[in-house]
Each structure stands twice: as structure tokens, then as C-alpha cells.
PDB file of C-alpha atoms in Angstrom:
ATOM      1  CA  VAL A   1      87.295  97.354  84.354  1.00 94.00           C
ATOM      2  CA  GLN A   2      90.134  98.123  81.994  1.00 96.00           C
ATOM      3  CA  LEU A   3      93.730  96.918  82.130  1.00 97.00           C
ATOM      4  CA  VAL A   4      96.190  98.197  79.552  1.00 97.00           C
ATOM      5  CA  GLY A   5      99.618  96.629  79.439  1.00 97.00           C
ATOM      6  CA  SER A   6     102.667  98.193  77.831  1.00 97.00           C
ATOM      7  CA  GLY A   7     106.431  97.902  77.680  1.00 97.00           C
ATOM      8  CA  GLY A   8     106.725  94.672  75.743  1.00 96.00           C
ATOM      9  CA  GLY A   9     108.973  94.221  72.750  1.00 97.00           C
ATOM     10  CA  LEU A  10     112.154  92.566  71.570  1.00 97.00           C
ATOM     11  CA  ALA A  11     115.041  92.081  73.980  1.00 97.00           C
ATOM     12  CA  GLN A  12     118.298  90.191  73.725  1.00 98.00           C
ATOM     13  CA  PRO A  13     119.025  87.353  76.153  1.00 98.00           C
ATOM     14  CA  GLY A  14     120.439  88.695  79.393  1.00 98.00           C
ATOM     15  CA  ARG A  15     118.888  92.146  78.934  1.00 98.00           C
ATOM     16  CA  SER A  16     115.974  93.750  80.778  1.00 98.00           C
ATOM     17  CA  LEU A  17     112.448  94.952  80.087  1.00 98.00           C
ATOM     18  CA  ARG A  18     109.879  96.652  82.312  1.00 98.00           C
ATOM     19  CA  LEU A  19     106.213  95.961  81.788  1.00 98.00           C
ATOM     20  CA  SER A  20     103.562  98.374  83.018  1.00 98.00           C
ATOM     21  CA  CYS A  21      99.834  97.940  83.469  1.00 98.00           C
ATOM     22  CA  ALA A  22      97.447 100.869  83.815  1.00 98.00           C
ATOM     23  CA  ALA A  23      94.168 100.067  85.565  1.00 97.00           C
ATOM     24  CA  SER A  24      90.836 101.874  85.535  1.00 97.00           C
ATOM     25  CA  GLY A  25      87.184 101.253  86.278  1.00 96.00           C
ATOM     26  CA  PHE A  26      87.613  99.810  89.776  1.00 96.00           C
ATOM     27  CA  ASP A  27      89.149 100.693  93.153  1.00 97.00           C
ATOM     28  CA  PHE A  28      92.671  99.587  92.320  1.00 97.00           C
ATOM     29  CA  GLU A  29      93.966  99.865  95.885  1.00 97.00           C
ATOM     30  CA  ASP A  30      91.465  97.231  97.080  1.00 96.00           C
ATOM     31  CA  PHE A  31      92.674  94.336  94.948  1.00 97.00           C
ATOM     32  CA  ALA A  32      95.701  92.134  94.418  1.00 97.00           C
ATOM     33  CA  MET A  33      97.191  92.157  90.924  1.00 97.00           C
ATOM     34  CA  HIS A  34      98.912  89.447  88.896  1.00 98.00           C
ATOM     35  CA  TRP A  35     101.020  88.831  85.824  1.00 98.00           C
ATOM     36  CA  VAL A  36     100.247  85.665  83.845  1.00 98.00           C
ATOM     37  CA  ARG A  37     102.021  84.695  80.634  1.00 98.00           C
ATOM     38  CA  GLN A  38     101.223  82.511  77.672  1.00 98.00           C
ATOM     39  CA  VAL A  39     103.488  81.268  74.941  1.00 96.00           C
ATOM     40  CA  PRO A  40     101.418  81.617  71.718  1.00 92.00           C
ATOM     41  CA  GLY A  41      99.554  78.371  71.130  1.00 92.00           C
ATOM     42  CA  LYS A  42     100.393  77.045  74.604  1.00 95.00           C
ATOM     43  CA  GLY A  43      98.886  77.124  78.090  1.00 96.00           C
ATOM     44  CA  LEU A  44      98.782  79.712  80.866  1.00 97.00           C
ATOM     45  CA  GLU A  45     101.605  80.222  83.373  1.00 97.00           C
ATOM     46  CA  TRP A  46     101.219  82.439  86.432  1.00 97.00           C
ATOM     47  CA  VAL A  47     104.292  84.643  86.836  1.00 98.00           C
ATOM     48  CA  SER A  48     103.803  86.837  89.901  1.00 98.00           C
ATOM     49  CA  GLY A  49     101.246  88.424  92.200  1.00 97.00           C
ATOM     50  CA  ILE A  50     101.190  91.378  94.585  1.00 97.00           C
ATOM     51  CA  SER A  51      98.667  92.076  97.344  1.00 96.00           C
ATOM     52  CA  TRP A  52      96.677  95.296  97.659  1.00 96.00           C
ATOM     53  CA  ASN A  53      99.274  97.030  99.873  1.00 95.00           C
ATOM     54  CA  SER A  54     102.393  95.324  98.470  1.00 96.00           C
ATOM     55  CA  GLY A  55     102.705  93.438 101.749  1.00 96.00           C
ATOM     56  CA  THR A  56     102.620  90.030 100.079  1.00 96.00           C
ATOM     57  CA  ILE A  57     104.485  89.251  96.878  1.00 97.00           C
ATOM     58  CA  ALA A  58     104.916  85.859  95.232  1.00 97.00           C
ATOM     59  CA  TYR A  59     106.718  84.552  92.167  1.00 97.00           C
ATOM     60  CA  ALA A  60     106.776  81.426  90.074  1.00 97.00           C
ATOM     61  CA  ASP A  61     109.990  79.460  90.552  1.00 96.00           C
ATOM     62  CA  SER A  62     110.816  80.014  86.866  1.00 97.00           C
ATOM     63  CA  VAL A  63     111.250  83.783  87.396  1.00 98.00           C
ATOM     64  CA  LYS A  64     112.262  84.033  91.048  1.00 98.00           C
ATOM     65  CA  GLY A  65     115.363  86.153  91.492  1.00 97.00           C
ATOM     66  CA  ARG A  66     115.067  87.671  88.001  1.00 98.00           C
ATOM     67  CA  PHE A  67     111.667  89.379  87.950  1.00 98.00           C
ATOM     68  CA  THR A  68     110.321  91.979  90.391  1.00 98.00           C
ATOM     69  CA  ILE A  69     106.680  92.990  90.722  1.00 98.00           C
ATOM     70  CA  SER A  70     105.616  96.331  92.185  1.00 98.00           C
ATOM     71  CA  ARG A  71     102.645  98.657  92.269  1.00 98.00           C
ATOM     72  CA  ASP A  72     101.803 102.327  92.707  1.00 98.00           C
ATOM     73  CA  ASN A  73      98.272 102.684  94.042  1.00 98.00           C
ATOM     74  CA  ALA A  74      98.287 106.455  93.552  1.00 97.00           C
ATOM     75  CA  LYS A  75      98.913 105.922  89.841  1.00 98.00           C
ATOM     76  CA  TYR A  76      96.539 102.960  89.477  1.00 98.00           C
ATOM     77  CA  SER A  77      99.426 101.028  87.984  1.00 98.00           C
ATOM     78  CA  PHE A  78     101.562  97.988  88.583  1.00 97.00           C
ATOM     79  CA  TYR A  79     104.776  96.777  87.015  1.00 98.00           C
ATOM     80  CA  LEU A  80     106.990  93.816  86.218  1.00 98.00           C
ATOM     81  CA  GLN A  81     110.732  94.429  86.038  1.00 98.00           C
ATOM     82  CA  MET A  82     112.230  91.574  84.056  1.00 98.00           C
ATOM     83  CA  ASN A  83     116.006  91.138  84.291  1.00 98.00           C
ATOM     84  CA  SER A  84     118.361  88.489  82.919  1.00 98.00           C
ATOM     85  CA  LEU A  85     115.817  87.621  80.245  1.00 98.00           C
ATOM     86  CA  ARG A  86     115.950  84.185  78.631  1.00 98.00           C
ATOM     87  CA  PRO A  87     114.476  82.915  75.344  1.00 97.00           C
ATOM     88  CA  GLU A  88     111.998  80.858  77.356  1.00 97.00           C
ATOM     89  CA  ASP A  89     110.546  84.096  78.750  1.00 98.00           C
ATOM     90  CA  THR A  90     109.140  84.806  75.287  1.00 98.00           C
ATOM     91  CA  ALA A  91     105.373  85.015  75.737  1.00 98.00           C
ATOM     92  CA  LEU A  92     102.302  87.195  75.800  1.00 98.00           C
ATOM     93  CA  TYR A  93     102.162  88.762  79.263  1.00 98.00           C
ATOM     94  CA  TYR A  94      98.708  89.448  80.674  1.00 98.00           C
ATOM     95  CA  CYS A  95      98.081  91.851  83.513  1.00 97.00           C
ATOM     96  CA  VAL A  96      95.257  90.475  85.633  1.00 97.00           C
ATOM     97  CA  LYS A  97      93.126  91.891  88.425  1.00 97.00           C
ATOM     98  CA  GLY A  98      92.726  89.754  91.547  1.00 95.00           C
ATOM     99  CA  TYR A  99      89.324  88.914  92.981  1.00 92.00           C
ATOM    100  CA  THR A 100      90.356  89.826  96.533  1.00 91.00           C
ATOM    101  CA  LEU A 101      92.940  91.814  98.500  1.00 90.00           C
ATOM    102  CA  GLY A 102      95.406  88.959  98.749  1.00 89.00           C
ATOM    103  CA  VAL A 103      97.570  87.044  96.283  1.00 88.00           C
ATOM    104  CA  PRO A 104      95.871  83.653  96.950  1.00 89.00           C
ATOM    105  CA  GLY A 105      92.562  85.122  95.765  1.00 88.00           C
ATOM    106  CA  PRO A 106      91.832  84.093  92.167  1.00 90.00           C
ATOM    107  CA  PRO A 107      92.895  86.227  89.200  1.00 92.00           C
ATOM    108  CA  ASP A 108      89.640  87.411  87.663  1.00 92.00           C
ATOM    109  CA  TYR A 109      89.713  90.145  85.011  1.00 95.00           C
ATOM    110  CA  TRP A 110      92.399  89.925  82.287  1.00 96.00           C
ATOM    111  CA  GLY A 111      93.845  92.689  80.132  1.00 95.00           C
ATOM    112  CA  GLN A 112      94.706  92.097  76.484  1.00 90.00           C
ATOM    113  CA  GLY A 113      98.363  91.268  76.963  1.00 93.00           C
ATOM    114  CA  THR A 114     101.703  92.632  75.830  1.00 97.00           C
ATOM    115  CA  LEU A 115     104.139  90.545  73.804  1.00 97.00           C
ATOM    116  CA  VAL A 116     107.693  89.966  75.007  1.00 98.00           C
ATOM    117  CA  THR A 117     110.188  88.359  72.625  1.00 98.00           C
ATOM    118  CA  VAL A 118     113.648  87.390  73.842  1.00 98.00           C
ATOM    119  CA  SER A 119     115.984  86.641  70.981  1.00 97.00           C
ATOM    120  CA  SER A 120     119.442  87.543  69.736  1.00 95.00           C
TER     121      SER A 120
ATOM    122  CA  GLN B   1     104.371  69.450  82.633  1.00 84.00           C
ATOM    123  CA  SER B   2     101.538  71.277  84.406  1.00 90.00           C
ATOM    124  CA  VAL B   3     100.920  70.861  88.156  1.00 94.00           C
ATOM    125  CA  LEU B   4      97.197  70.368  87.493  1.00 97.00           C
ATOM    126  CA  THR B   5      96.201  67.691  84.988  1.00 97.00           C
ATOM    127  CA  GLN B   6      93.476  68.163  82.403  1.00 98.00           C
ATOM    128  CA  PRO B   7      92.559  66.121  79.319  1.00 98.00           C
ATOM    129  CA  PRO B   8      93.937  67.894  76.218  1.00 97.00           C
ATOM    130  CA  SER B   9      90.635  67.703  74.370  1.00 97.00           C
ATOM    131  CA  ALA B  10      86.900  67.210  74.764  1.00 98.00           C
ATOM    132  CA  SER B  11      83.995  67.353  72.358  1.00 97.00           C
ATOM    133  CA  GLY B  12      80.237  67.242  72.121  1.00 96.00           C
ATOM    134  CA  THR B  13      77.349  68.019  69.841  1.00 96.00           C
ATOM    135  CA  PRO B  14      75.006  70.999  70.262  1.00 97.00           C
ATOM    136  CA  GLY B  15      72.658  70.503  73.201  1.00 96.00           C
ATOM    137  CA  GLN B  16      74.817  67.850  74.877  1.00 97.00           C
ATOM    138  CA  LYS B  17      76.488  68.089  78.290  1.00 97.00           C
ATOM    139  CA  VAL B  18      80.273  67.982  78.461  1.00 98.00           C
ATOM    140  CA  THR B  19      82.446  67.549  81.551  1.00 98.00           C
ATOM    141  CA  ILE B  20      86.117  68.522  81.837  1.00 98.00           C
ATOM    142  CA  SER B  21      88.213  67.142  84.694  1.00 98.00           C
ATOM    143  CA  CYS B  22      91.111  68.662  86.602  1.00 98.00           C
ATOM    144  CA  SER B  23      93.327  66.626  88.894  1.00 98.00           C
ATOM    145  CA  GLY B  24      95.723  68.021  91.473  1.00 97.00           C
ATOM    146  CA  SER B  25      97.157  67.217  94.879  1.00 97.00           C
ATOM    147  CA  SER B  26      96.715  67.921  98.569  1.00 97.00           C
ATOM    148  CA  SER B  27      98.712  71.157  98.380  1.00 97.00           C
ATOM    149  CA  ASN B  28      96.492  72.754  95.766  1.00 97.00           C
ATOM    150  CA  ILE B  29      93.006  71.409  94.959  1.00 98.00           C
ATOM    151  CA  GLY B  30      92.920  69.353  98.152  1.00 97.00           C
ATOM    152  CA  THR B  31      93.251  72.494 100.251  1.00 97.00           C
ATOM    153  CA  ASN B  32      92.145  75.437  98.142  1.00 97.00           C
ATOM    154  CA  SER B  33      89.346  76.469  95.837  1.00 97.00           C
ATOM    155  CA  VAL B  34      89.393  75.736  92.127  1.00 98.00           C
ATOM    156  CA  ASN B  35      88.761  78.303  89.427  1.00 97.00           C
ATOM    157  CA  TRP B  36      88.018  77.818  85.759  1.00 98.00           C
ATOM    158  CA  TYR B  37      88.838  80.086  82.823  1.00 98.00           C
ATOM    159  CA  GLN B  38      87.554  80.120  79.254  1.00 97.00           C
ATOM    160  CA  GLN B  39      89.774  81.353  76.435  1.00 97.00           C
ATOM    161  CA  VAL B  40      88.266  81.822  73.013  1.00 96.00           C
ATOM    162  CA  PRO B  41      91.040  81.779  70.363  1.00 92.00           C
ATOM    163  CA  GLY B  42      92.596  85.195  69.858  1.00 92.00           C
ATOM    164  CA  THR B  43      91.179  86.667  73.061  1.00 95.00           C
ATOM    165  CA  ALA B  44      92.207  87.003  76.707  1.00 96.00           C
ATOM    166  CA  PRO B  45      91.019  84.393  79.212  1.00 97.00           C
ATOM    167  CA  LYS B  46      87.792  85.029  81.095  1.00 96.00           C
ATOM    168  CA  LEU B  47      86.913  83.810  84.595  1.00 96.00           C
ATOM    169  CA  LEU B  48      84.137  81.236  84.291  1.00 96.00           C
ATOM    170  CA  ILE B  49      83.914  79.648  87.753  1.00 97.00           C
ATOM    171  CA  PHE B  50      85.518  80.709  91.051  1.00 96.00           C
ATOM    172  CA  ASN B  51      85.546  79.181  94.536  1.00 96.00           C
ATOM    173  CA  ASN B  52      84.798  75.720  93.053  1.00 97.00           C
ATOM    174  CA  ASN B  53      81.235  76.427  91.963  1.00 96.00           C
ATOM    175  CA  GLN B  54      80.505  80.159  91.924  1.00 95.00           C
ATOM    176  CA  ARG B  55      79.626  81.899  88.664  1.00 95.00           C
ATOM    177  CA  PRO B  56      80.310  85.571  87.869  1.00 91.00           C
ATOM    178  CA  SER B  57      77.012  87.236  87.049  1.00 89.00           C
ATOM    179  CA  GLU B  58      77.623  87.281  83.296  1.00 89.00           C
ATOM    180  CA  VAL B  59      78.350  83.548  83.034  1.00 91.00           C
ATOM    181  CA  PRO B  60      75.335  81.461  81.970  1.00 89.00           C
ATOM    182  CA  TYR B  61      73.699  78.900  84.264  1.00 92.00           C
ATOM    183  CA  ARG B  62      74.743  76.225  81.762  1.00 95.00           C
ATOM    184  CA  CYS B  63      78.237  76.315  83.295  1.00 96.00           C
ATOM    185  CA  SER B  64      78.850  74.693  86.674  1.00 96.00           C
ATOM    186  CA  GLY B  65      81.809  73.552  88.735  1.00 97.00           C
ATOM    187  CA  SER B  66      82.379  70.984  91.446  1.00 97.00           C
ATOM    188  CA  LYS B  67      85.218  69.676  93.580  1.00 98.00           C
ATOM    189  CA  SER B  68      85.861  66.454  95.448  1.00 97.00           C
ATOM    190  CA  GLY B  69      89.103  65.731  97.260  1.00 97.00           C
ATOM    191  CA  THR B  70      91.999  66.559  94.953  1.00 97.00           C
ATOM    192  CA  SER B  71      89.932  66.685  91.764  1.00 98.00           C
ATOM    193  CA  ALA B  72      87.523  69.141  90.222  1.00 98.00           C
ATOM    194  CA  SER B  73      85.318  69.277  87.177  1.00 98.00           C
ATOM    195  CA  LEU B  74      83.641  71.798  84.923  1.00 98.00           C
ATOM    196  CA  ALA B  75      80.330  70.912  83.314  1.00 98.00           C
ATOM    197  CA  ILE B  76      78.746  72.730  80.402  1.00 97.00           C
ATOM    198  CA  SER B  77      75.217  71.694  79.535  1.00 96.00           C
ATOM    199  CA  GLY B  78      73.158  72.636  76.483  1.00 96.00           C
ATOM    200  CA  LEU B  79      76.359  72.904  74.460  1.00 97.00           C
ATOM    201  CA  GLN B  80      76.458  75.752  71.939  1.00 96.00           C
ATOM    202  CA  SER B  81      78.885  76.601  69.148  1.00 95.00           C
ATOM    203  CA  GLU B  82      80.042  79.660  71.114  1.00 95.00           C
ATOM    204  CA  ASP B  83      81.344  77.314  73.837  1.00 96.00           C
ATOM    205  CA  GLU B  84      84.136  76.181  71.532  1.00 97.00           C
ATOM    206  CA  ALA B  85      87.271  77.378  73.351  1.00 97.00           C
ATOM    207  CA  HIS B  86      90.125  76.337  75.615  1.00 98.00           C
ATOM    208  CA  TYR B  87      89.301  75.789  79.289  1.00 98.00           C
ATOM    209  CA  TYR B  88      91.839  76.015  82.107  1.00 98.00           C
ATOM    210  CA  CYS B  89      91.574  75.076  85.780  1.00 98.00           C
ATOM    211  CA  ALA B  90      93.667  76.886  88.403  1.00 98.00           C
ATOM    212  CA  ALA B  91      94.276  76.746  92.134  1.00 97.00           C
ATOM    213  CA  TRP B  92      96.605  78.264  94.710  1.00 97.00           C
ATOM    214  CA  ASP B  93      99.347  75.858  95.754  1.00 97.00           C
ATOM    215  CA  ASP B  94     100.370  76.133  99.409  1.00 97.00           C
ATOM    216  CA  SER B  95     103.665  74.285  98.896  1.00 97.00           C
ATOM    217  CA  LEU B  96     104.791  76.319  95.891  1.00 96.00           C
ATOM    218  CA  ASN B  97     103.246  79.538  97.243  1.00 96.00           C
ATOM    219  CA  ALA B  98     102.057  80.157  93.712  1.00 96.00           C
ATOM    220  CA  TRP B  99      99.074  79.900  91.422  1.00 96.00           C
ATOM    221  CA  VAL B 100      99.125  76.746  89.300  1.00 97.00           C
ATOM    222  CA  PHE B 101      97.193  76.064  86.113  1.00 97.00           C
ATOM    223  CA  GLY B 102      96.141  72.966  84.245  1.00 98.00           C
ATOM    224  CA  GLY B 103      97.488  72.463  80.748  1.00 97.00           C
ATOM    225  CA  GLY B 104      94.132  73.366  79.248  1.00 97.00           C
ATOM    226  CA  THR B 105      91.373  71.439  77.464  1.00 98.00           C
ATOM    227  CA  LYS B 106      90.294  72.309  73.944  1.00 98.00           C
ATOM    228  CA  LEU B 107      86.541  71.917  73.657  1.00 98.00           C
ATOM    229  CA  THR B 108      85.207  71.249  70.180  1.00 97.00           C
ATOM    230  CA  VAL B 109      81.513  71.530  69.356  1.00 96.00           C
ATOM    231  CA  LEU B 110      80.885  69.035  66.580  1.00 92.00           C
TER     232      LEU B 110
END
């Protein structure tokens, strides 16, 4: 299993970033996928999850209405569109494979993370 | 403030058994399975226990999980220096419709 995140970087408050995660080594279309973030030195915060067929999508309250998760099974990839960014969104964003088809199944395999910094 | 509550730190000497607790509520641990993650500093988290007490094949038998009511615990026996890491519990929350994590416990091997 390999998950490679990209798209992180520096953004000003109020601007947008789009994270991507390229998956390989497993049948991508059979598993839910998640984004989980971590402020350096702090704990883990689940951000969003999407089921195998995009039929179920969920968000943490802290990002609801600003972030959008999506996936493209043909490209073995999933994404996180982050709009109206805030300084408190600054974190390392992990793309994570789910253990099952659905979002309530536990996140299991974690990629290495991509850093997002929101600052003026 | 995390939805699931863990002690911030735990410690033990090599060979000892250490237990880390995780407390939640009826909407998360009380209803759904608990999972545990290990994060060695500078690396991505790794799934240690899923469905309360199931181990991925690569996780040693020294690690075990249990759940009772709205609380869960992770036990590591035969403590080794390589066990020094942060440990996080997590569960799906039916009220929030979201995954929730504990604040993490830093395990120190003395």
C-alpha cells in the first residue's frame, strides 16, 4: 500500500488549496478514504471521509461548508478542496486508507502527509 | 478538548505491562468499536488495534485491546524501548457523524 499526498504549501487566510492523494498497491475502488490532520506537536483530528463509491461523505464540524472531499476511482486518487482557509487549518494533512467500504470503518493505512500553512 | 479522553502520559520499565485508558460516551465508544494507533515521533500513525481487540498481522501479540461500556483500554506487555511513542484511541461518533480521536498518550519506557 502506498499513499502519496501532494498540493500542500503556504496559503493566505481566505484563499484556497487543493490536496491530492495518489494511491497504489491495493484495490482503491473497494475502500473508503479519509483525510486526517495534525498540528505539529499536537494530536490527530479527522477532517473528512468518503465511501468507496462517493455515496457517503462526512466532514468534521470544523471544516464543514469550507472543505470538499472527492475521489476518482479510475485515477486511484482522492482530493480535498480547501476553501476559505483559516490559520487554524495549518497542519500536516494525512491521506488515509479506510479498512472497509464505508466511512464508519476505521482508517487503517496512513500516507506520509503534506504540510499546509495558512498565514499572511 | 478531545471527544475521547486519554491520560497525557504513561510510563513503564522494560518488561513491564502498561495500560492506557480511553473514555468516551454512548454515541461513540458505547455504540461503536474502538481503534488504537501508534505514532513514533517523526512518522505517520500506524493502526495497532481495530474492532476493540483485533490486531493487524504485523502487530505483536504483546499489544491487546479491550472495551467495556463507554471506556476502552490498550495494554502493552513485555515493554520494549521501541514501544516509546504516542498512542491514540479513535471511534466513530453516531451523533457527530464523524471519527473522533483521543488527545493521545505519550508512553515513555524508563
